[in-house]
XYZ file of C-alpha atoms in Angstrom:
547
model
C 126.124 117.615 94.061
C 124.745 116.398 90.759
C 121.540 114.406 90.974
C 123.143 111.336 89.453
C 125.689 111.264 92.279
C 122.912 110.833 94.845
C 121.697 107.541 93.416
C 122.242 104.780 95.991
C 124.566 101.793 95.920
C 122.311 98.808 96.592
C 122.520 95.002 96.556
C 120.611 95.162 93.264
C 123.245 97.279 91.494
C 126.497 96.620 93.320
C 128.018 93.225 94.144
C 131.628 92.702 95.286
C 133.703 91.121 92.548
C 134.944 87.622 93.348
C 136.044 84.697 91.156
C 133.901 82.427 93.334
C 130.987 83.583 91.203
C 132.552 81.884 88.171
C 132.012 78.422 89.648
C 128.421 79.219 90.597
C 127.679 80.294 87.036
C 129.400 77.377 85.278
C 127.716 74.856 87.584
C 124.370 76.406 86.651
C 125.014 76.809 82.918
C 127.118 73.663 82.311
C 126.185 71.290 85.178
C 127.029 68.117 83.248
C 130.108 69.363 81.392
C 133.370 67.754 82.492
C 135.119 70.303 84.671
C 138.085 68.257 85.895
C 140.047 65.319 84.484
C 142.659 63.552 86.584
C 143.711 60.082 85.516
C 140.544 57.992 85.584
C 138.637 60.579 87.635
C 136.090 62.924 86.045
C 134.105 65.671 87.788
C 131.300 67.631 86.139
C 130.780 71.264 87.114
C 127.796 70.480 89.344
C 129.897 67.969 91.275
C 132.851 70.354 91.453
C 130.627 72.980 93.073
C 129.245 70.445 95.543
C 132.752 69.329 96.534
C 133.958 72.910 96.991
C 130.934 73.755 99.127
C 131.566 70.678 101.262
C 135.173 71.762 101.691
C 134.106 75.245 102.791
C 131.525 73.828 105.182
C 133.993 71.331 106.642
C 136.618 74.036 107.195
C 134.097 76.243 108.976
C 132.966 73.346 111.165
C 136.603 72.650 112.038
C 136.988 76.187 113.366
C 138.290 78.128 110.366
C 137.028 81.705 110.576
C 137.004 84.536 108.005
C 140.513 85.913 107.581
C 142.260 82.732 108.748
C 144.988 81.253 106.564
C 144.637 77.762 105.096
C 147.828 76.396 103.545
C 147.976 73.735 100.835
C 151.038 71.663 99.920
C 150.056 69.664 96.848
C 150.766 69.291 93.112
C 148.300 70.004 90.276
C 145.512 67.694 91.405
C 141.737 68.221 91.803
C 142.053 68.871 95.538
C 144.401 71.802 94.875
C 141.907 73.228 92.376
C 139.036 72.758 94.844
C 140.984 74.681 97.471
C 140.887 77.748 95.210
C 137.121 77.815 95.739
C 136.444 75.994 98.995
C 138.956 77.940 101.094
C 137.730 81.437 100.120
C 134.116 80.175 100.310
C 134.880 79.672 104.008
C 136.044 83.298 104.142
C 139.626 82.140 104.593
C 142.820 83.118 102.787
C 144.381 80.472 100.520
C 148.136 79.964 100.882
C 149.464 77.565 98.235
C 152.989 76.389 99.040
C 155.657 75.495 96.506
C 156.075 71.697 96.594
C 159.774 72.025 95.709
C 160.636 73.761 98.972
C 162.423 72.003 101.817
C 161.008 71.593 105.318
C 162.630 74.724 106.838
C 161.208 76.913 104.023
C 157.758 75.336 104.366
C 157.971 75.822 108.120
C 158.814 79.496 107.690
C 155.763 80.011 105.467
C 153.445 78.191 107.874
C 154.702 80.320 110.781
C 154.793 83.642 108.916
C 151.312 83.125 107.462
C 149.890 82.004 110.842
C 148.354 79.002 109.084
C 145.368 77.516 110.928
C 145.083 74.464 108.654
C 147.373 72.538 106.313
C 146.059 70.429 103.444
C 148.916 68.214 102.252
C 149.396 65.521 99.644
C 150.935 62.478 101.333
C 153.830 62.430 98.865
C 155.019 65.503 100.795
C 154.077 64.040 104.166
C 157.663 63.817 105.399
C 158.327 67.462 104.482
C 155.125 68.540 106.197
C 155.900 66.508 109.321
C 159.355 68.104 109.637
C 157.949 71.585 109.023
C 155.188 71.151 111.597
C 157.647 69.823 114.186
C 159.316 73.247 114.325
C 156.044 75.150 114.774
C 154.871 76.402 118.160
C 151.480 75.444 119.551
C 148.766 75.653 118.476
C 149.824 73.919 115.290
C 147.528 73.932 112.240
C 145.228 70.953 111.923
C 146.112 68.661 109.024
C 144.031 67.261 106.162
C 145.811 64.605 104.068
C 145.291 63.870 100.377
C 145.661 60.251 99.231
C 145.779 60.741 95.465
C 145.276 57.490 93.526
C 147.575 58.884 90.805
C 150.482 59.348 93.246
C 153.571 57.239 92.472
C 153.754 56.027 96.100
C 151.441 55.940 99.102
C 153.551 58.656 100.713
C 153.611 59.313 104.433
C 150.523 59.720 106.589
C 151.117 62.210 109.395
C 148.048 61.752 111.555
C 145.638 64.139 109.891
C 142.134 63.581 108.542
C 141.998 62.030 105.074
C 140.680 64.547 102.530
C 137.607 62.629 101.325
C 136.640 61.842 104.923
C 137.045 65.536 105.767
C 134.849 66.491 102.799
C 132.193 64.088 104.041
C 131.851 66.185 107.221
C 130.790 69.188 105.108
C 127.383 70.059 103.689
C 127.023 70.650 99.940
C 123.779 72.531 100.597
C 125.639 75.239 102.521
C 126.223 78.014 99.954
C 129.457 79.291 101.465
C 130.475 82.832 102.278
C 130.872 85.418 99.522
C 133.049 88.422 100.397
C 131.321 91.456 101.858
C 134.083 93.601 100.401
C 135.999 92.772 97.208
C 139.163 94.139 98.869
C 139.082 91.151 101.241
C 142.148 88.958 100.895
C 141.690 85.827 98.799
C 145.226 84.455 98.627
C 148.703 84.680 100.091
C 151.609 83.656 97.839
C 155.284 83.666 98.753
C 158.011 84.865 96.406
C 160.934 82.595 95.565
C 163.125 84.107 98.260
C 166.438 83.590 96.463
C 168.118 86.030 98.861
C 166.790 85.930 102.417
C 163.306 84.963 103.515
C 160.525 85.027 100.909
C 157.936 87.808 101.034
C 154.245 87.073 101.446
C 152.211 88.648 98.633
C 148.612 89.378 99.627
C 145.984 89.530 96.862
C 142.270 90.331 96.929
C 139.032 89.059 95.406
C 138.711 92.049 93.050
C 142.139 91.532 91.527
C 141.668 87.768 91.186
C 138.332 88.310 89.428
C 139.728 90.888 87.019
C 142.969 89.074 86.228
C 141.044 85.879 85.508
C 138.744 87.820 83.160
C 141.812 89.300 81.457
C 143.335 85.840 81.036
C 140.174 84.437 79.473
C 139.960 87.377 77.074
C 143.638 87.618 76.118
C 144.260 83.873 75.798
C 141.030 83.104 73.944
C 139.471 80.719 76.468
C 135.991 79.454 75.610
C 133.556 76.753 76.783
C 135.313 74.394 74.348
C 138.753 75.039 75.871
C 140.684 72.159 77.398
C 143.396 73.514 79.694
C 146.351 71.341 80.753
C 147.844 72.120 84.149
C 151.558 72.262 83.368
C 151.886 75.565 85.251
C 151.990 74.938 89.021
C 148.782 75.973 90.749
C 150.974 76.994 93.686
C 152.637 79.664 91.521
C 150.548 82.823 92.150
C 147.421 80.655 92.016
C 148.287 79.271 88.598
C 148.433 82.839 87.221
C 144.687 82.911 88.128
C 143.894 80.304 85.462
C 142.436 78.264 88.338
C 139.571 80.756 88.074
C 139.815 81.794 84.403
C 139.162 78.329 82.954
C 136.149 77.908 85.224
C 134.861 81.339 84.189
C 134.444 80.038 80.636
C 133.260 76.583 81.587
C 136.353 74.933 80.125
C 137.902 71.651 81.232
C 140.800 71.475 83.699
C 143.167 68.579 82.946
C 145.274 67.971 86.041
C 148.856 66.786 85.710
C 150.668 65.586 88.783
C 154.142 65.716 87.240
C 155.427 67.953 84.471
C 157.208 65.498 82.201
C 157.427 65.559 78.383
C 155.847 62.146 77.825
C 152.904 62.978 80.096
C 152.391 66.364 78.456
C 152.401 65.030 74.902
C 150.094 62.165 75.916
C 147.599 64.504 77.604
C 147.573 66.947 74.681
C 146.883 64.117 72.255
C 144.357 62.179 74.377
C 142.263 65.049 75.709
C 142.538 67.477 72.797
C 144.265 70.107 74.939
C 143.836 73.584 73.470
C 145.631 75.742 76.073
C 148.434 75.448 78.588
C 150.945 77.671 80.359
C 154.535 76.995 81.316
C 157.850 78.506 82.267
C 160.507 78.625 79.513
C 162.226 75.585 81.039
C 159.163 73.467 80.110
C 159.347 74.666 76.494
C 162.979 73.616 76.399
C 162.022 70.251 77.892
C 159.430 69.638 75.169
C 161.764 70.689 72.361
C 164.461 68.263 73.476
C 162.159 65.359 74.364
C 163.238 62.064 72.773
C 161.190 60.968 69.782
C 159.673 58.032 71.678
C 158.133 60.448 74.231
C 156.374 62.583 71.628
C 152.879 62.086 70.285
C 151.306 63.786 67.314
C 148.103 65.794 67.738
C 145.860 67.413 65.167
C 144.810 70.585 66.989
C 146.960 73.651 67.538
C 147.737 73.954 71.231
C 148.213 77.514 72.482
C 150.925 77.784 75.098
C 151.589 80.908 77.144
C 155.008 81.294 78.666
C 156.295 83.768 81.211
C 159.577 84.643 82.823
C 162.435 85.615 80.548
C 161.495 86.091 76.914
C 161.614 82.770 75.051
C 164.421 83.022 72.514
C 163.341 83.164 68.893
C 164.756 79.698 68.260
C 162.608 78.244 71.051
C 159.442 79.848 69.640
C 160.213 78.526 66.165
C 160.849 74.995 67.407
C 157.678 74.971 69.515
C 155.642 75.965 66.458
C 157.180 73.046 64.633
C 155.776 70.743 67.335
C 152.240 72.153 66.979
C 152.287 74.761 69.750
C 151.426 78.437 69.180
C 153.436 80.471 71.689
C 152.120 83.553 73.481
C 154.543 85.525 75.599
C 153.378 86.938 78.917
C 155.189 88.939 81.541
C 154.350 89.351 85.185
C 155.194 88.663 88.786
C 153.589 87.153 91.851
C 152.837 90.717 92.946
C 150.486 91.230 89.977
C 148.622 87.895 90.047
C 150.847 86.511 87.282
C 150.311 88.001 83.802
C 150.631 91.796 83.630
C 151.593 92.243 79.972
C 151.016 90.180 76.854
C 152.631 90.303 73.430
C 149.467 90.825 71.389
C 149.873 89.880 67.699
C 149.350 92.575 65.091
C 147.733 92.285 61.630
C 150.260 91.015 59.112
C 152.394 89.258 61.712
C 151.708 85.833 60.220
C 153.037 87.015 56.852
C 156.459 87.910 58.260
C 159.417 85.550 57.918
C 159.621 83.180 60.874
C 162.709 84.828 62.370
C 161.128 88.302 62.330
C 157.848 86.977 63.680
C 159.575 85.114 66.506
C 161.627 88.193 67.399
C 158.425 90.237 67.695
C 156.721 87.542 69.766
C 159.597 87.522 72.240
C 158.639 91.008 73.444
C 156.727 91.403 76.684
C 154.156 93.535 74.828
C 151.358 95.706 76.168
C 149.349 95.833 79.362
C 147.025 92.931 80.126
C 143.375 93.773 79.343
C 142.503 94.281 83.012
C 145.720 96.015 84.136
C 145.342 99.783 84.081
C 148.836 100.595 82.849
C 152.288 99.165 82.235
C 155.091 101.568 81.384
C 158.842 101.940 81.275
C 159.755 104.870 83.514
C 162.913 106.642 84.596
C 162.997 105.635 88.296
C 164.599 108.968 89.257
C 162.061 111.247 87.552
C 159.129 108.776 87.277
C 158.628 109.947 83.700
C 158.261 107.649 80.673
C 161.450 106.953 78.746
C 161.486 107.814 75.021
C 159.754 105.201 72.858
C 162.909 104.558 70.861
C 163.548 100.900 71.685
C 166.915 101.877 73.171
C 166.547 104.013 76.303
C 166.488 101.861 79.423
C 164.074 102.423 82.284
C 162.289 100.368 84.911
C 159.124 98.469 84.056
C 156.358 99.699 86.364
C 152.710 98.739 86.778
C 149.563 100.148 88.305
C 145.994 98.989 88.454
C 143.464 96.728 90.100
C 145.516 93.590 89.492
C 148.449 94.651 91.644
C 148.799 93.120 95.117
C 147.535 94.664 98.350
C 151.099 94.521 99.692
C 153.581 92.302 101.511
C 152.368 90.574 104.674
C 153.926 92.064 107.828
C 156.512 93.961 105.771
C 155.508 97.648 105.591
C 158.968 98.823 104.521
C 159.039 96.523 101.485
C 155.451 97.469 100.622
C 156.237 101.192 100.758
C 159.332 100.759 98.577
C 157.445 98.653 96.033
C 154.725 101.312 95.639
C 156.934 104.432 95.679
C 155.684 107.196 93.384
C 152.271 105.632 92.844
C 153.519 102.702 90.753
C 154.561 99.133 91.488
C 158.302 98.844 90.839
C 159.120 95.498 89.204
C 162.907 95.813 89.341
C 163.088 94.853 85.660
C 164.830 97.058 83.121
C 163.222 97.517 79.737
C 162.646 99.725 76.731
C 159.557 100.993 74.948
C 159.493 100.432 71.196
C 158.028 103.038 68.814
C 154.867 100.924 68.541
C 154.402 101.127 72.323
C 155.376 97.525 73.020
C 157.572 96.914 76.061
C 160.635 94.714 75.912
C 162.363 93.653 79.111
C 166.108 93.821 78.741
C 167.207 92.550 82.130
C 166.746 92.541 85.830
C 168.348 95.698 87.214
C 170.844 93.544 89.087
C 171.664 91.421 86.000
C 172.655 94.103 83.489
C 176.372 93.957 82.559
C 178.158 97.312 82.398
C 181.294 96.700 80.371
C 183.553 99.683 79.804
C 180.594 101.996 80.387
C 178.399 100.135 77.864
C 175.199 98.393 78.960
C 174.998 94.754 77.868
C 171.612 93.059 78.098
C 172.173 89.486 79.212
C 168.829 88.566 77.641
C 170.060 89.771 74.254
C 173.171 87.598 74.519
C 171.108 84.639 75.720
C 168.814 85.047 72.705
C 171.826 84.528 70.441
C 173.076 81.571 72.467
C 169.700 79.797 72.330
C 169.744 80.096 68.551
C 172.766 77.760 68.439
C 171.520 74.264 67.490
C 173.788 72.546 70.035
C 172.760 74.675 73.049
C 169.819 73.579 75.204
C 169.997 76.227 77.974
C 172.054 79.341 78.541
C 172.528 82.110 81.075
C 174.809 85.135 80.980
C 176.103 87.044 83.995
C 178.735 89.688 84.727
C 182.288 88.561 85.406
C 184.692 91.011 87.088
C 187.380 92.257 84.700
C 190.422 94.411 85.577
C 190.243 96.409 82.334
C 186.522 96.739 81.544
C 185.116 96.540 85.052
C 182.994 93.566 84.101
C 182.378 91.482 80.999
C 179.719 88.956 79.953
C 180.309 85.327 80.870
C 178.116 82.517 79.519
C 176.978 79.360 81.307
C 175.751 76.797 78.793
C 174.006 73.434 78.958
C 174.727 71.619 75.673
C 171.948 69.804 73.849
C 171.831 66.007 74.205
C 173.682 64.133 71.512
C 176.917 64.316 69.582
C 176.643 67.985 68.596
C 176.272 69.066 72.214
C 179.112 66.845 73.352
C 181.446 68.386 70.766
C 180.597 72.001 71.655
C 183.616 74.145 72.598
C 184.139 77.528 74.196
C 185.777 78.878 71.045
C 182.777 77.836 68.947
C 180.298 79.503 71.336
C 182.270 82.755 71.487
C 182.695 82.827 67.703
C 178.960 82.228 67.230
C 178.162 85.232 69.419
C 180.812 87.525 67.907
C 179.336 86.871 64.459
C 175.935 88.078 65.657
C 176.666 90.728 68.299
C 178.837 93.756 68.840
C 182.228 92.647 70.117
C 181.776 94.029 73.643
C 178.521 92.047 74.027
C 180.020 88.657 73.186
C 180.882 86.407 76.159
C 184.513 86.498 77.183
C 184.274 83.024 78.656
C 182.002 79.979 78.666
C 181.259 77.395 81.355
C 179.540 74.134 80.429
C 177.177 72.145 82.627
C 173.675 72.105 84.147
C 172.268 75.430 85.346
C 171.062 75.937 88.931
C 167.361 76.783 89.198
C 164.978 78.082 91.821
C 162.040 76.027 93.036
C 159.899 77.676 90.327
C 162.329 76.799 87.506
C 164.060 80.177 87.175
C 167.799 80.122 86.552
C 169.673 81.276 89.666
C 171.957 83.915 88.248
C 173.098 84.992 91.685
C 174.593 81.508 92.172
C 176.350 81.740 88.796
C 177.805 85.115 89.816
C 178.980 83.553 93.063
C 180.720 80.773 91.133
C 182.626 83.376 89.147
C 183.502 85.255 92.305
C 184.753 82.037 93.912
C 186.778 81.158 90.816
C 184.767 78.026 90.071
C 183.642 78.790 86.542
C 186.188 76.956 84.523
C 184.639 75.225 81.527
């Protein structure tokens, strides 16, 4: 053995990575800087640390032990942010629950996660009460949030009020730091569009690294003001709950994601960064003039999910937002790839620049590798921008696995990579572009049709607000593309016809890629705002897709 390999690992030279350290540092370096804004409330970093320590102390005094699960059902409010520090400071695992779920789904999560405590905003008191009613004993103890910014008083369900619970804790108690960075920090549940959702378990090391990658890739700094339009319940806010604190930036909480509130917050607080699903971008673009407010700064907005169509990127820039495209899943803490700009990009015509920015890009700074592989051979596909493969990931920011689901965990990690289930290509410059979910690709007469490519063309139409394309069974071609379209508000949208939509696509796509039919109306979405293509396919199967 080489001499250098015999040097010891000691407390002086090895400390488990945890994002809890970010709050300790910012409270020391920026004690009086505003950490949290929520309505009239303001918390400096020193106070934020004290509140989180009280929460951890109170949880421990109430019987929460290391490894226990603490669930939170709340919107983007300070208490939800505090849970991202206070719960793991107690050694517990944070389970943030989607506030759009119904009582049976919430009940499933509470049972499957073996939740020992539930922190709930009273606006969701009725949902929590119904979910808890179906749980066996011992039920989790309840802490209730009475947010002064809530639209109604909500429903009290007999738990301890949050501020009273905090008062039972001790801010002088430092809290528990993990002995091992592989310890679980959070448990997030997937959307569960088919069957029960899966519980994604993540660790302190991955949360620390992904937060560092977010701060680096998105340009966060101590001057950053981050608006919480992305749900904190969605894979821990893509770890921005920790990333903003890492840099000592300001968290601006937003209880409801509405255009008027977003524009007002950006203008009033000088918001510099925010994240959102594509549906929020669409919402901002089509907001009535009276809901918009001008602001002088450029606000960087990162969006995930399906690639934002070029037209959406262009319109967002016109409103003062600079769009960054990210790609990821709950299983990789949120962002896994980012479309990094290249020198000279700003000089390109807007259409070319927007087309480049719609790619999913390259691996996140703290993800080891993202690649498009042939799932049969596990070899990279040619970097020709054409050959389809599956997007796969590996690195320290990939989940530990699925809770109590060894079969799904083994399948997800087959061959030493995490299988995303997304189909994509690698361009000659090495950038990845997702073409479709494996289940969403349309195979028409033996030709692959990317529904995302067709949707890109549809979104470019000035009278189309939202669009989704799925496969429709066809006796001749096997299946053909069918478009579901939500027209834009106003006269142009009201006058939109199927013939006009099909002609628009045929003028911009190969004939076999153009939709063979169009259905008009609102699109069904999951609780996280993703369009439910499986429901659209079912409508076609049931014969209910007449426009």
